[in-house]
C-alpha positions as a Markdown table, in Angstrom:
| # | Residue | x | y | z |
|---|---|---|---|---|
| 1 | Met | -109.6 | 112.4 | -9.4 |
| 2 | Asn | -109.7 | 109.1 | -11.2 |
| 3 | Gly | -106.5 | 107.9 | -9.6 |
| 4 | Leu | -107.8 | 108.7 | -6.1 |
| 5 | Phe | -111.2 | 107.1 | -6.8 |
| 6 | Ser | -109.5 | 104.0 | -8.3 |
| 7 | Gly | -107.3 | 103.6 | -5.2 |
| 8 | Ala | -110.3 | 103.9 | -2.9 |
| 9 | Ala | -112.4 | 101.5 | -5.0 |
| 10 | Ala | -109.5 | 99.0 | -5.0 |
| 11 | Arg | -109.1 | 99.2 | -1.2 |
| 12 | Ala | -112.9 | 98.8 | -0.8 |
| 13 | Ala | -112.9 | 95.7 | -3.1 |
| 14 | Leu | -110.0 | 94.2 | -1.2 |
| 15 | Arg | -111.7 | 94.7 | 2.2 |
| 16 | Ser | -114.9 | 93.2 | 0.8 |
| 17 | Ala | -113.0 | 90.2 | -0.6 |
| 18 | His | -111.3 | 89.6 | 2.7 |
| 19 | Ala | -114.6 | 89.7 | 4.5 |
| 20 | Cys | -116.1 | 87.3 | 2.1 |
| 21 | Leu | -113.2 | 84.8 | 2.4 |
| 22 | Glu | -113.2 | 85.1 | 6.2 |
| 23 | Glu | -116.9 | 84.3 | 6.3 |
| 24 | Leu | -116.3 | 81.4 | 4.0 |
| 25 | Met | -113.6 | 80.1 | 6.3 |
| 26 | Lys | -115.9 | 80.3 | 9.3 |
| 27 | Ser | -118.8 | 78.6 | 7.5 |
| 28 | Val | -116.9 | 76.0 | 5.5 |
| 29 | Gly | -113.2 | 76.3 | 5.6 |
| 30 | Asn | -112.2 | 75.8 | 9.2 |
| 31 | Ala | -114.1 | 72.6 | 9.8 |
| 32 | Gly | -113.6 | 71.3 | 6.3 |
| 33 | Leu | -109.9 | 71.8 | 6.1 |
| 34 | Ala | -109.5 | 70.2 | 9.6 |
| 35 | Ala | -111.6 | 67.2 | 8.3 |
| 36 | Ala | -109.4 | 67.1 | 5.2 |
| 37 | Glu | -106.3 | 66.7 | 7.3 |
| 38 | Gln | -107.8 | 63.6 | 8.8 |
| 39 | Ser | -109.2 | 62.2 | 5.5 |
| 40 | Pro | -107.0 | 61.4 | 2.6 |
| 41 | Gly | -110.0 | 61.1 | 0.3 |
| 42 | Leu | -111.4 | 64.5 | 1.2 |
| 43 | Leu | -107.9 | 66.0 | 0.9 |
| 44 | Ala | -107.5 | 64.5 | -2.6 |
| 45 | Ala | -110.9 | 65.9 | -3.6 |
| 46 | Val | -110.0 | 69.4 | -2.3 |
| 47 | Asp | -106.7 | 69.3 | -4.1 |
| 48 | Gln | -108.5 | 68.3 | -7.4 |
| 49 | His | -111.0 | 71.1 | -6.9 |
| 50 | Ala | -108.3 | 73.6 | -6.1 |
| 51 | Ala | -106.6 | 72.6 | -9.4 |
| 52 | Gly | -109.9 | 73.2 | -11.2 |
| 53 | Val | -110.3 | 76.6 | -9.6 |
| 54 | Arg | -106.8 | 77.6 | -10.6 |
| 55 | Asp | -107.5 | 76.4 | -14.1 |
| 56 | Ser | -110.8 | 78.3 | -14.2 |
| 57 | Leu | -109.1 | 81.5 | -13.1 |
| 58 | Ser | -106.1 | 81.1 | -15.4 |
| 59 | Ser | -103.7 | 81.3 | -12.4 |
| 60 | Asp | -100.9 | 80.3 | -14.7 |
| 61 | Val | -101.4 | 83.7 | -16.4 |
| 62 | Arg | -102.3 | 86.0 | -13.5 |
| 63 | Pro | -101.7 | 85.4 | -9.8 |
| 64 | Leu | -104.6 | 84.5 | -7.5 |
| 65 | Thr | -105.8 | 87.4 | -5.3 |
| 66 | Ala | -108.4 | 87.7 | -2.5 |
| 67 | Val | -110.6 | 89.7 | -4.9 |
| 68 | Ile | -110.5 | 87.0 | -7.6 |
| 69 | Leu | -111.1 | 84.1 | -5.2 |
| 70 | Ala | -113.9 | 85.9 | -3.4 |
| 71 | Ala | -115.6 | 86.7 | -6.7 |
| 72 | Tyr | -115.2 | 83.1 | -7.8 |
| 73 | Ala | -116.7 | 81.7 | -4.5 |
| 74 | Glu | -119.6 | 84.1 | -4.8 |
| 75 | Gly | -120.2 | 83.0 | -8.4 |
| 76 | Val | -120.2 | 79.3 | -7.3 |
| 77 | Arg | -122.7 | 80.0 | -4.5 |
| 78 | Asp | -124.9 | 82.1 | -6.7 |
| 79 | Ala | -125.0 | 79.5 | -9.5 |
| 80 | Ala | -125.6 | 76.7 | -6.9 |
| 81 | Phe | -128.5 | 78.6 | -5.3 |
| 82 | Lys | -130.0 | 79.3 | -8.8 |
| 83 | His | -130.0 | 75.6 | -9.4 |
| 84 | Gly | -131.6 | 74.7 | -6.1 |
| 85 | Trp | -128.6 | 74.0 | -3.9 |
| 86 | Arg | -129.0 | 74.8 | -0.3 |
| 87 | Pro | -126.2 | 74.7 | 2.4 |
| 88 | Pro | -126.6 | 72.0 | 5.1 |
| 89 | Ala | -128.9 | 73.1 | 7.9 |
| 90 | Gly | -126.5 | 71.8 | 10.5 |
| 91 | Pro | -122.8 | 70.8 | 10.7 |
| 92 | Val | -121.5 | 69.6 | 7.3 |
| 93 | Asp | -120.9 | 65.8 | 7.0 |
| 94 | Trp | -117.4 | 66.0 | 5.5 |
| 95 | Ser | -117.5 | 62.2 | 4.8 |
| 96 | Glu | -119.7 | 62.9 | 1.8 |
| 97 | Pro | -119.6 | 66.6 | 0.8 |
| 98 | Asp | -121.3 | 67.6 | -2.5 |
| 99 | Trp | -119.6 | 69.3 | -5.4 |
| 100 | Val | -120.4 | 72.8 | -4.2 |
| 101 | Leu | -119.0 | 72.3 | -0.7 |
| 102 | Asn | -115.8 | 70.7 | -2.2 |
| 103 | Arg | -115.4 | 73.7 | -4.5 |
| 104 | Leu | -115.9 | 76.2 | -1.8 |
| 105 | Leu | -113.5 | 74.3 | 0.5 |
| 106 | Ala | -110.9 | 74.4 | -2.3 |
| 107 | Val | -111.3 | 78.2 | -2.5 |
| 108 | Cys | -110.7 | 78.2 | 1.3 |
| 109 | Ser | -107.6 | 76.1 | 0.8 |
| 110 | Leu | -106.3 | 78.4 | -1.9 |
| 111 | Ser | -107.0 | 81.5 | 0.1 |
| 112 | Arg | -104.7 | 80.2 | 2.8 |
| 113 | Ser | -101.8 | 80.6 | 0.4 |
| 114 | Leu | -102.4 | 84.2 | -0.4 |
| 115 | Pro | -100.0 | 86.8 | 0.9 |
| 116 | Glu | -101.4 | 88.9 | 3.7 |
| 117 | Thr | -102.3 | 92.2 | 2.1 |
| 118 | Arg | -104.4 | 94.3 | 4.5 |
């Protein structure tokens, strides 16, 4: 029974992770990554944050997965909210994004490179 439950739990975690990353792409990633394509400064910031995320997640030791990236993004948001951060009320001004938005955008960028595993 453990094997069956483990498989079901893993599939549920993967579905939840994909839903989290899809929502992040809708709220931050699509517009932010499009803006980064037009702004070398923003693209450099995203690349630097992506390197920081990979380092934080020890991606040199274990591969990045949707579950790991989604959990990381949720942790960033939770910590930011706890410290008073609130997302912009309207469209994001990508000419001056804060650290949290840059970090979440980096997660979106990294999630694009994941193999499709649905």
